[in-house]
mmCIF file of N, CA and C in Angstrom:
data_model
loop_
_atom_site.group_PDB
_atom_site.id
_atom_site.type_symbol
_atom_site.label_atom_id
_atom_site.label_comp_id
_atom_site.label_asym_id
_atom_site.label_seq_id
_atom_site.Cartn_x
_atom_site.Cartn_y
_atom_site.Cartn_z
ATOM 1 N N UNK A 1 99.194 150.768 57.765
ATOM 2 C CA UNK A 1 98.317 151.918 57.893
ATOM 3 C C UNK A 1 98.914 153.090 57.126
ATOM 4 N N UNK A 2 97.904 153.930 56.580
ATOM 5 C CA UNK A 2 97.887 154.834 55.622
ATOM 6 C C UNK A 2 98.612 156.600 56.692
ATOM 7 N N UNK A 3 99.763 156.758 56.609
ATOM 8 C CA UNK A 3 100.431 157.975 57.485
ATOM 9 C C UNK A 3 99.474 159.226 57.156
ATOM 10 N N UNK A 4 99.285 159.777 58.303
ATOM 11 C CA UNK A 4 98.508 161.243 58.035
ATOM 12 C C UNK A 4 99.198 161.997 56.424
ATOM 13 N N UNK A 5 100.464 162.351 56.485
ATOM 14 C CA UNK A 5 100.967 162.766 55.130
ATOM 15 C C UNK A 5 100.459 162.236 54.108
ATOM 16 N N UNK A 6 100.567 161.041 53.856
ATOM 17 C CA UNK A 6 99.968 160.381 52.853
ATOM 18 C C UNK A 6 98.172 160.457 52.445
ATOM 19 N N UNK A 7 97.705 161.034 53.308
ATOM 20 C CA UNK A 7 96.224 161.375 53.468
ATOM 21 C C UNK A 7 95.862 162.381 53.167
ATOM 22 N N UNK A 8 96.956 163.477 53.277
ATOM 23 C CA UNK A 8 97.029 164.633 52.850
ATOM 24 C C UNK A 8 97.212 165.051 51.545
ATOM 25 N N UNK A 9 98.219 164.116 51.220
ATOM 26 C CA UNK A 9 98.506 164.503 49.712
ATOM 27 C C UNK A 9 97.651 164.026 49.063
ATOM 28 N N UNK A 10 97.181 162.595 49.240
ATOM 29 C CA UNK A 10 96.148 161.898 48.425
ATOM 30 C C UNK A 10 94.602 162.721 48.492
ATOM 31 N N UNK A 11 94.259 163.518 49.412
ATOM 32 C CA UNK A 11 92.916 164.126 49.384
ATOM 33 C C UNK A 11 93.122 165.436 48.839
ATOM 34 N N UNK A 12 94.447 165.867 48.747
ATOM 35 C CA UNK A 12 94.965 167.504 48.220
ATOM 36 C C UNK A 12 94.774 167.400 46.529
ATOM 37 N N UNK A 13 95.780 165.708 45.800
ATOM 38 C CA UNK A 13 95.224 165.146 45.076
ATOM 39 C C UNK A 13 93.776 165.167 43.876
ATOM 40 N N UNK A 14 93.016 164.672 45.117
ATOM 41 C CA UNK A 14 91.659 164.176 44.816
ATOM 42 C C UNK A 14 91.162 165.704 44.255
ATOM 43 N N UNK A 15 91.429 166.592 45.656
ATOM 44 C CA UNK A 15 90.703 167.724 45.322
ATOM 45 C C UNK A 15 90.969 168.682 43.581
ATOM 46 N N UNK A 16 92.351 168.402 43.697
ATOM 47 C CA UNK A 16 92.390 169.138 42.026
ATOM 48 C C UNK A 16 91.900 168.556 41.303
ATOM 49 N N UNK A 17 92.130 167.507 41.557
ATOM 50 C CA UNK A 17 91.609 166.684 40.319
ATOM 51 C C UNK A 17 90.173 166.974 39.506
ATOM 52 N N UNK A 18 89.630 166.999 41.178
ATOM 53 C CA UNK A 18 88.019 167.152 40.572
ATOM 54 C C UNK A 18 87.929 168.907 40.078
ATOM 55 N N UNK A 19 88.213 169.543 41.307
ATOM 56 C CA UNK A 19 88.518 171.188 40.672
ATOM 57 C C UNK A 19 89.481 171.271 39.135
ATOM 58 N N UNK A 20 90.111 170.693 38.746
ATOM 59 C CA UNK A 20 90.897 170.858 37.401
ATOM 60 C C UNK A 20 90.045 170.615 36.660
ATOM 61 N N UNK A 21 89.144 169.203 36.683
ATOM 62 C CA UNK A 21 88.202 168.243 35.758
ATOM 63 C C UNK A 21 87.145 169.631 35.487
ATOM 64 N N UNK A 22 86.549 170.215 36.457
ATOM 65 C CA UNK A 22 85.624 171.415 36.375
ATOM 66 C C UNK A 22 86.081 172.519 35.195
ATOM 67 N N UNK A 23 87.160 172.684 35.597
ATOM 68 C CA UNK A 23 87.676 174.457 35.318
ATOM 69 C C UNK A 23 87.672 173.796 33.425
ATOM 70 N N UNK A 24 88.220 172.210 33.330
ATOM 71 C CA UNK A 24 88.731 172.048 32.265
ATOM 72 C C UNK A 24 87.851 172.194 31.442
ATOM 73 N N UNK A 25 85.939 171.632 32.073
ATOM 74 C CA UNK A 25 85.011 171.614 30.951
ATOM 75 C C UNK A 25 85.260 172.976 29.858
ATOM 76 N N UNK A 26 84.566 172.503 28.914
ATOM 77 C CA UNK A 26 84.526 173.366 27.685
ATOM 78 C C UNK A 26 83.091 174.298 28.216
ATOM 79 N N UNK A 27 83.297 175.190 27.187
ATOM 80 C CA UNK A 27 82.399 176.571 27.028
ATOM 81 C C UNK A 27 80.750 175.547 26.957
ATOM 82 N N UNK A 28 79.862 176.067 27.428
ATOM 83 C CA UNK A 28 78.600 175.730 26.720
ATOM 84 C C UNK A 28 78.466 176.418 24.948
ATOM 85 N N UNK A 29 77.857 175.092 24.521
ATOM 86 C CA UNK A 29 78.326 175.358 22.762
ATOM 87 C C UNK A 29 76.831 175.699 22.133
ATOM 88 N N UNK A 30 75.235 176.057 23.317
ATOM 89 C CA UNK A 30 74.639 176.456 22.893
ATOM 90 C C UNK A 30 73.669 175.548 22.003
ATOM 91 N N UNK A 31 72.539 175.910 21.156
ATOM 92 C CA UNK A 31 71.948 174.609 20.681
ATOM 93 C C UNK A 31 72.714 173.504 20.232
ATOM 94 N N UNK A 32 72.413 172.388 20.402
ATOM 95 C CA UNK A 32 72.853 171.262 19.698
ATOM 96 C C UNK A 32 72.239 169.979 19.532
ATOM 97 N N UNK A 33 72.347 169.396 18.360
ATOM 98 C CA UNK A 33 71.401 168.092 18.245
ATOM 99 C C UNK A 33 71.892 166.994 18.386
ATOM 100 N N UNK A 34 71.192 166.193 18.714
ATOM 101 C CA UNK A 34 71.769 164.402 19.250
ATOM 102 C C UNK A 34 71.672 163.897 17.573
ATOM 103 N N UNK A 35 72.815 163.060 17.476
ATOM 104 C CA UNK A 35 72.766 162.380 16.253
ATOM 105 C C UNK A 35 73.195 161.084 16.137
ATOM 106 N N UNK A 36 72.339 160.024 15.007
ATOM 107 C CA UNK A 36 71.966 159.174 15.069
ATOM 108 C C UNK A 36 73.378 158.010 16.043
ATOM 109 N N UNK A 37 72.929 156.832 15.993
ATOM 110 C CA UNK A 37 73.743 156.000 16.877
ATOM 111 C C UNK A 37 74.970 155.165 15.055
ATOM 112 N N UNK A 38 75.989 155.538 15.450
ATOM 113 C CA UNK A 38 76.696 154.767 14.211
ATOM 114 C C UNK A 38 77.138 153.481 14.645
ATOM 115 N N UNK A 39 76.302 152.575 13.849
ATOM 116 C CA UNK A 39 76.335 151.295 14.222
ATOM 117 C C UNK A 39 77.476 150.577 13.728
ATOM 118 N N UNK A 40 77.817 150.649 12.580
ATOM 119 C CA UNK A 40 79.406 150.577 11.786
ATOM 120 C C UNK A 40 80.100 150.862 12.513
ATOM 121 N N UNK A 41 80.429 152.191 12.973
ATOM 122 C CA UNK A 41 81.811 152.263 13.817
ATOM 123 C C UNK A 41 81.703 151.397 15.541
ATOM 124 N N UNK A 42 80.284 150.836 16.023
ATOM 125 C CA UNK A 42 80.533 150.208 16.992
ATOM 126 C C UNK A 42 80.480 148.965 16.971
ATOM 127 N N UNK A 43 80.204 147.853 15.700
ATOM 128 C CA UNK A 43 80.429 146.987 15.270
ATOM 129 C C UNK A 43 81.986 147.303 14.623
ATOM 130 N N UNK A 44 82.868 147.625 14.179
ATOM 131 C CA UNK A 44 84.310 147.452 13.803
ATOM 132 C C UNK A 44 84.787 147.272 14.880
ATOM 133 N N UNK A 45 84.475 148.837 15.851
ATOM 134 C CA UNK A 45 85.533 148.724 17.470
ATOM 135 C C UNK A 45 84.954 147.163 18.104
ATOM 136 N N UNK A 46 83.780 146.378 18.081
ATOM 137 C CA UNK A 46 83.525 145.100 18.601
ATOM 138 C C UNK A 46 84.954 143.995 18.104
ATOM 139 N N UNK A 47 84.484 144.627 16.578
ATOM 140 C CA UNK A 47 85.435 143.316 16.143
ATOM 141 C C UNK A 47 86.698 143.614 16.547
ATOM 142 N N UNK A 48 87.553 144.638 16.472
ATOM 143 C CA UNK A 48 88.875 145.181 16.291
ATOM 144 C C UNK A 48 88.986 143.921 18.147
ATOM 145 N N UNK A 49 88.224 144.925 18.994
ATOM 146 C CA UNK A 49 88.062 144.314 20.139
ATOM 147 C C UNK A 49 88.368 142.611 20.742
ATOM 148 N N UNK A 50 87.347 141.857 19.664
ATOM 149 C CA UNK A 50 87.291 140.735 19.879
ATOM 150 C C UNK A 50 88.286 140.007 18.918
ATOM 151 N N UNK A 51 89.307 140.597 18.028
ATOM 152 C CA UNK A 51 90.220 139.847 17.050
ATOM 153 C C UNK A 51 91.648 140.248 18.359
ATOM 154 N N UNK A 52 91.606 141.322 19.086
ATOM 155 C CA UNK A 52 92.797 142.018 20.122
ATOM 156 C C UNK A 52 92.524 140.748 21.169
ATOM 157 N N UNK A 53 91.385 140.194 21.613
ATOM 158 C CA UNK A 53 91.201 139.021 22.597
ATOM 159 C C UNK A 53 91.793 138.096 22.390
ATOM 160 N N UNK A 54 91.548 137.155 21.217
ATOM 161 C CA UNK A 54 91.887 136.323 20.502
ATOM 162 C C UNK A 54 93.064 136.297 20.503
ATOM 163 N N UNK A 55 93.804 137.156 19.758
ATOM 164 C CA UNK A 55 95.282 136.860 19.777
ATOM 165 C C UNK A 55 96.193 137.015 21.211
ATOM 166 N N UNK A 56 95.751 137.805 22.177
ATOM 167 C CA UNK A 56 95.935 137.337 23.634
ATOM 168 C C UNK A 56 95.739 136.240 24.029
ATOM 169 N N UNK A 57 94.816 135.783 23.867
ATOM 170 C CA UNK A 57 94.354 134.454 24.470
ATOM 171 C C UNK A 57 95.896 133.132 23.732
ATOM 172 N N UNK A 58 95.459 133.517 22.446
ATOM 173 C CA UNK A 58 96.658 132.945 21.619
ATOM 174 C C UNK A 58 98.147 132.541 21.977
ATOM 175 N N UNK A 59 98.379 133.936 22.143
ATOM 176 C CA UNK A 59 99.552 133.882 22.972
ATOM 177 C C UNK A 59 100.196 133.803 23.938
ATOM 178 N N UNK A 60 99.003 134.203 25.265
ATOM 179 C CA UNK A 60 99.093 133.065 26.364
ATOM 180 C C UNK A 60 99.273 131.747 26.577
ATOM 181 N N UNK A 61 98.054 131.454 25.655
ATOM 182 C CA UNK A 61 98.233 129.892 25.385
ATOM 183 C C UNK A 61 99.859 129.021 24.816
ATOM 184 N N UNK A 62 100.625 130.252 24.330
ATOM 185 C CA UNK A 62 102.277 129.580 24.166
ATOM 186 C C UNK A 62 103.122 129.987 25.100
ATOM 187 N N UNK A 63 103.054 130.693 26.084
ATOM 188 C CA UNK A 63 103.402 131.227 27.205
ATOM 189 C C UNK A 63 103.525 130.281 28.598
ATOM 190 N N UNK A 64 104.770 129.396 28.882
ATOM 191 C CA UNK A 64 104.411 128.189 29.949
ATOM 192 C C UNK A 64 104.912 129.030 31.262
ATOM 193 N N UNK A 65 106.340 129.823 31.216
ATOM 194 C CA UNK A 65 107.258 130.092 32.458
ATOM 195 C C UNK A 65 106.824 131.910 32.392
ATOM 196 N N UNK A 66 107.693 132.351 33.684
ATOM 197 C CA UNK A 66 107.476 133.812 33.597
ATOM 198 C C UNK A 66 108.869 134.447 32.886
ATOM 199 N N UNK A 67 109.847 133.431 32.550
ATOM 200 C CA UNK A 67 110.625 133.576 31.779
ATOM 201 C C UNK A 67 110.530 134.041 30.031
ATOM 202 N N UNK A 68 109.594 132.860 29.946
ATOM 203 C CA UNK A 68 109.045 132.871 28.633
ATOM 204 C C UNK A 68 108.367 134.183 28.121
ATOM 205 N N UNK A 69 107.462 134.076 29.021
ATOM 206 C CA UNK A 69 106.792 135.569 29.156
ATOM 207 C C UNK A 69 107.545 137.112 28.796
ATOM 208 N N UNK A 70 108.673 137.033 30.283
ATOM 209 C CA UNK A 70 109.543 138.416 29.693
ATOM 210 C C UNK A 70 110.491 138.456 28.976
ATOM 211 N N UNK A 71 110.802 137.328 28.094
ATOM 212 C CA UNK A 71 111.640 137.104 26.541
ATOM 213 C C UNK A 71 110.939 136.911 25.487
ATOM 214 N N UNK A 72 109.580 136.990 25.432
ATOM 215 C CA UNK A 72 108.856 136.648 24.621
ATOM 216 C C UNK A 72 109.544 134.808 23.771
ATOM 217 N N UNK A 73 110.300 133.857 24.820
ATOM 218 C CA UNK A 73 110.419 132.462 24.668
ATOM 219 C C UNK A 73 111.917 132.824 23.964
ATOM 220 N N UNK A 74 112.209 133.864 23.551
ATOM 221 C CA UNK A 74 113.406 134.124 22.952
ATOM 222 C C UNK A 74 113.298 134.328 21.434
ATOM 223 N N UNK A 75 112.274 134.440 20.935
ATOM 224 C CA UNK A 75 111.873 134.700 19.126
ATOM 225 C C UNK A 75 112.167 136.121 18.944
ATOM 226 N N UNK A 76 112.396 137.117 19.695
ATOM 227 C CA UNK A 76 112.395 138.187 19.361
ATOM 228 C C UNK A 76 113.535 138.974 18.833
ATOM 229 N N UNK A 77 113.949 139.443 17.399
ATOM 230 C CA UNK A 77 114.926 139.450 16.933
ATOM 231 C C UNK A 77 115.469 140.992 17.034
ATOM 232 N N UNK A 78 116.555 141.494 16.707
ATOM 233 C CA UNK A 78 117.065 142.310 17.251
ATOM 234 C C UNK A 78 116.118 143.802 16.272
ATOM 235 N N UNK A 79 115.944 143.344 15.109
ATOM 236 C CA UNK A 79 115.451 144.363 13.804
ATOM 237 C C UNK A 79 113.418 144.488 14.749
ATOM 238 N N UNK A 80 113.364 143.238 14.995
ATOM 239 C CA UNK A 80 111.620 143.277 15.555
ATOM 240 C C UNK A 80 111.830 144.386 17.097
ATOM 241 N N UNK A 81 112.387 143.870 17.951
ATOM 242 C CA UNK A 81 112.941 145.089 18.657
ATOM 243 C C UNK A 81 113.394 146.323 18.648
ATOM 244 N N UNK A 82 113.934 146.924 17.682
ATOM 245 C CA UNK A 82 114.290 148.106 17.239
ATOM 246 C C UNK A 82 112.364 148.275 16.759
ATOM 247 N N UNK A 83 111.716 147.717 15.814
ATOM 248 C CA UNK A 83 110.901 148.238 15.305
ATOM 249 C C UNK A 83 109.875 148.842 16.945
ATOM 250 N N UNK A 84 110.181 147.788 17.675
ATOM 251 C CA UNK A 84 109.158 147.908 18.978
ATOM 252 C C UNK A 84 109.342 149.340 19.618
ATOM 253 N N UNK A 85 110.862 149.439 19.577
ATOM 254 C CA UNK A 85 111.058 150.498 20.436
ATOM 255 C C UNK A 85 110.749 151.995 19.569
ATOM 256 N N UNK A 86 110.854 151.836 18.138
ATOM 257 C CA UNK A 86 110.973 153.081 17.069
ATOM 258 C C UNK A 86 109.169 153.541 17.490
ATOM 259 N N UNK A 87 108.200 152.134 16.942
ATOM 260 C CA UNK A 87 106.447 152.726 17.079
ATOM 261 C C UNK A 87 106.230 153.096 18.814
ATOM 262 N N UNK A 88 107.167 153.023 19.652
ATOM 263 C CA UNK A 88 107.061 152.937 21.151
ATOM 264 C C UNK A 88 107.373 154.819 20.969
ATOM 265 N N UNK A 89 108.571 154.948 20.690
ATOM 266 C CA UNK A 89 108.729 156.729 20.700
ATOM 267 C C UNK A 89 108.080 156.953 19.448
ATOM 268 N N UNK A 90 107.889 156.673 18.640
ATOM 269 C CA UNK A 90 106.900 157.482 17.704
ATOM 270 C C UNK A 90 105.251 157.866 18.383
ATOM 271 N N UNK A 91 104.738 156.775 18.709
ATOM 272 C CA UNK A 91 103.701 156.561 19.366
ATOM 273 C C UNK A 91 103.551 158.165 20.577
ATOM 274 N N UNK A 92 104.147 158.029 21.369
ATOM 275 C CA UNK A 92 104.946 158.742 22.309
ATOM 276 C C UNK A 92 104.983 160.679 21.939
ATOM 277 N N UNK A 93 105.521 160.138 21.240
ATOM 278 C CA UNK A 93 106.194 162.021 20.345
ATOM 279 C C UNK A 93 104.991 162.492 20.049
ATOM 280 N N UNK A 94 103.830 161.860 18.806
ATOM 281 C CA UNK A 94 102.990 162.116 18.444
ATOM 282 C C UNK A 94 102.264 162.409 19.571
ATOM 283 N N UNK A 95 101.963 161.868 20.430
ATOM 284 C CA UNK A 95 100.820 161.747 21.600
ATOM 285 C C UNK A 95 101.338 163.519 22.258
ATOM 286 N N UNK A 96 102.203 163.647 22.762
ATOM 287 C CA UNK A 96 102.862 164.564 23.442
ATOM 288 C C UNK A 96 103.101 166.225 22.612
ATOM 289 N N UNK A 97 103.206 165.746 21.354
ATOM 290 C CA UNK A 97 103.460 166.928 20.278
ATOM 291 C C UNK A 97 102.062 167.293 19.484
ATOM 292 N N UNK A 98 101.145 166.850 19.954
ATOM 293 C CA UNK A 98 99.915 167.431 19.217
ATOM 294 C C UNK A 98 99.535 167.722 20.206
ATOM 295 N N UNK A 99 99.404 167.327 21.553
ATOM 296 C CA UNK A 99 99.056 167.880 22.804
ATOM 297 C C UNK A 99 99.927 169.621 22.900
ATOM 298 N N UNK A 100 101.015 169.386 22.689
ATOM 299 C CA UNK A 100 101.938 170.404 22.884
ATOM 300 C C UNK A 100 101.168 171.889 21.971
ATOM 301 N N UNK A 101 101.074 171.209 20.825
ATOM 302 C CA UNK A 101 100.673 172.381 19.388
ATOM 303 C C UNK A 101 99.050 172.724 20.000
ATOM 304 N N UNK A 102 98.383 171.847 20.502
ATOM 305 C CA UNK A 102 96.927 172.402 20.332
ATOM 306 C C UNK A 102 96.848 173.351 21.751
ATOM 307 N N UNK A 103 97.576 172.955 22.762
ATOM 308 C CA UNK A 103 98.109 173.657 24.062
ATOM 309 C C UNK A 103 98.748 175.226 23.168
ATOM 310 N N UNK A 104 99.609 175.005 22.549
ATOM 311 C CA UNK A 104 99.974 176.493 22.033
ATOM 312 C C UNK A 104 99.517 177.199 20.790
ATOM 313 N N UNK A 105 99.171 176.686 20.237
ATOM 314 C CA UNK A 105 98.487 177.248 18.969
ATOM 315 C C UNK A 105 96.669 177.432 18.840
ATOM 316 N N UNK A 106 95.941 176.295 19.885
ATOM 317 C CA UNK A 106 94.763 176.358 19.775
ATOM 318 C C UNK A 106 94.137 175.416 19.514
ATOM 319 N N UNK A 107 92.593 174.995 19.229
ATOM 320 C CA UNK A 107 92.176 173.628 19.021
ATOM 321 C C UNK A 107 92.114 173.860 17.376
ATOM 322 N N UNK A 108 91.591 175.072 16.574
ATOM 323 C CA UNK A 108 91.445 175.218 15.755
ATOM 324 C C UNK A 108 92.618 175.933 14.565
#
């Protein structure tokens, strides 16, 4: 069972969340027009989508133990690891440092 504290925080929680989600909307931007549906960019994200399945499926399919799994079977070389971890904080920095600049400098 869920402790009164824990009920508290989780509904104290809830409540910013939705009050933050509010305050966060943007300005009303006044007229604006609906524009067309881009079928290109939702046919690529399909494919991008369904080629990201595939190679999951893929590699499950060589995946027997839960060993295997969290060694990737042992193929993983020390230079492929470094690369994992370099796009892992790059990935990371970027995400956090354009958040940071548009937080202090502005959207524009």
């Amino acid at each position: 069972m869920i402790s009164k504290s824990a009920r508290t925080i989780f509904g104290l929680t809830l409540g910013l969340a939705v009050v933050g989600g509010a305050l966060a909307a943007g300005a009303d931007l006044g007229n604006t027009t609906k524009q067309a549906t881009n079928w290109v960019a939702i046919a690529m994200f399909a494919i991008f989508v369904a080629i990201t399945l595939g190679i999951t499926k893929w590699a499950a399919s060589r995946t027997k133990t839960a060993a295997d799994f969290y060694t990737a079977g042992g193929g993983i070389t020390g230079f492929q690891n470094g690369l994992a971890i370099a796009g892992d904080y790059m990935s990371a920095a970027s995400f956090l440092g354009i958040s940071g600049l548009v937080f202090a400098n502005g959207f524009d």
